[in-house]
Coordinates of C-alpha atoms in Angstrom, one line a residue:
R1 CA -0.1 -0.1 0.2
L2 CA 1.2 3.5 -0.8
N3 CA 0.3 6.2 1.8
G4 CA -2.8 4.1 3.3
E5 CA -4.2 3.7 -0.4
S6 CA -4.9 0.7 -3.2
P7 CA -1.9 0.6 -5.9
D8 CA -3.5 0.9 -9.5
K9 CA -3.2 -1.4 -11.5
S10 CA 0.0 0.4 -13.5
Q11 CA 1.7 0.8 -9.7
L12 CA 1.3 -3.4 -9.8
D13 CA 2.1 -3.6 -13.2
G14 CA 5.7 -1.7 -12.6
A15 CA 6.3 -3.4 -9.4
D16 CA 6.1 -6.7 -11.6
A17 CA 7.7 -4.7 -14.1
V18 CA 10.7 -3.8 -10.7
R19 CA 10.3 -7.3 -9.7
A20 CA 11.7 -8.7 -12.6
A21 CA 14.2 -6.3 -13.5
I22 CA 16.1 -7.1 -10.3
G23 CA 15.9 -11.1 -10.9
D24 CA 17.7 -10.6 -13.9
F25 CA 19.6 -7.5 -12.7
F26 CA 22.7 -9.6 -14.4
A27 CA 22.0 -10.2 -18.1
L28 CA 20.6 -7.1 -17.7
G29 CA 24.1 -6.1 -17.4
V30 CA 22.9 -2.3 -16.4
D31 CA 24.4 -0.6 -13.5
G32 CA 23.2 -0.9 -10.0
G33 CA 23.6 1.3 -6.3
L34 CA 21.2 1.0 -3.0
I35 CA 20.8 2.7 -0.2
R36 CA 20.9 1.1 3.6
A37 CA 20.0 2.1 6.7
G38 CA 19.9 0.2 9.8
G39 CA 20.3 -3.1 8.0
K40 CA 17.5 -2.9 5.8
V41 CA 17.3 -1.4 2.0
I42 CA 15.7 1.5 2.0
A43 CA 16.3 3.0 -1.7
F44 CA 18.0 1.7 -5.2
S45 CA 18.2 3.0 -8.6
M46 CA 19.5 1.2 -11.9
G47 CA 20.1 2.2 -15.2
D48 CA 22.9 1.7 -18.5
R49 CA 24.2 3.9 -21.2
L50 CA 21.5 5.2 -23.7
T51 CA 23.8 7.1 -25.7
P52 CA 27.5 7.8 -25.4
D53 CA 26.4 11.6 -23.9
M54 CA 23.1 10.1 -22.1
Y55 CA 22.9 7.8 -19.4
L56 CA 19.0 6.2 -18.8
V57 CA 18.2 5.4 -15.4
H58 CA 15.1 2.6 -15.6
I59 CA 14.6 2.8 -11.9
E60 CA 14.5 4.3 -9.2
K61 CA 13.1 3.2 -5.7
A62 CA 12.4 4.7 -2.1
F63 CA 10.6 4.8 0.8
G64 CA 8.8 7.3 0.2
D65 CA 8.3 8.0 4.4
I66 CA 12.0 8.1 5.1
Q67 CA 13.0 11.5 4.6
G68 CA 15.6 12.5 2.2
A69 CA 15.7 8.7 0.8
Y70 CA 14.9 10.1 -3.1
A71 CA 17.1 12.8 -3.3
A72 CA 20.4 10.6 -1.7
I73 CA 20.1 7.4 -4.0
N74 CA 19.4 10.0 -7.1
Q75 CA 22.6 12.3 -6.1
E76 CA 24.5 9.4 -4.7
F77 CA 23.5 7.0 -7.6
A78 CA 24.4 9.7 -10.3
A79 CA 27.9 10.2 -8.7
H80 CA 28.8 7.5 -9.3
N81 CA 27.2 6.0 -12.6
C82 CA 26.5 9.4 -14.9
A83 CA 29.8 11.4 -14.3
D84 CA 30.9 10.6 -17.6
Y85 CA 27.6 11.4 -19.6
L86 CA 26.0 15.1 -20.4
Y87 CA 22.8 14.2 -20.1
I88 CA 20.7 12.1 -17.3
N89 CA 17.6 10.3 -18.7
R90 CA 15.2 10.3 -16.5
E91 CA 12.4 8.6 -17.9
D92 CA 9.1 9.3 -17.4
D93 CA 6.8 10.4 -15.2
S94 CA 3.9 8.4 -16.1
G95 CA 0.8 11.9 -15.6
Q96 CA 1.8 11.4 -11.7
P97 CA 1.5 15.4 -10.8
G98 CA 4.3 14.4 -7.5
L99 CA 6.9 12.3 -9.9
R100 CA 6.4 15.2 -12.5
K101 CA 6.9 17.4 -9.6
A102 CA 10.3 16.3 -8.2
K103 CA 11.9 15.3 -11.7
L104 CA 11.2 19.1 -13.2
S105 CA 12.8 20.3 -10.0
Y106 CA 16.3 19.0 -11.2
R107 CA 16.0 21.4 -14.2
P108 CA 15.9 19.8 -17.3
A109 CA 17.6 20.8 -20.7
Y110 CA 14.5 19.5 -22.7
Q111 CA 11.8 17.1 -22.9
V112 CA 10.2 14.8 -25.0
E113 CA 7.2 14.1 -25.6
K114 CA 5.5 11.0 -25.5
Y115 CA 3.0 9.7 -27.7
A116 CA 1.0 6.1 -27.8
A117 CA 0.4 4.4 -31.0
K118 CA -1.7 2.2 -31.7
Y119 CA -2.8 -0.6 -34.4
F120 CA -5.7 -1.0 -36.0
G121 CA -4.8 -4.2 -38.2

């Protein structure tokens, strides 16, 4: 449960995708990082090179009720994995207002419009 609310389908699908990525971590060949407090993982991130000048952060998760956990994993993961890149692509905000606000706070150099395509065949 997130903030006492039942997760919706997209959140459940996202959780399944994160579990799959963790299970296939080595096969995927991605970079990862985590932060522990009191022996427990409180935040983690995964990503890899997208282009010669852009690093793509695929997953970033933290306990929202732990003050500063998201900021810490963001800062530390970038410092350890993204120093040689001009851009860090933080992927889609899924239209979630809180996530969008957080991502815009990093003052992105640019944003790419997202489109959906449907096949009617």
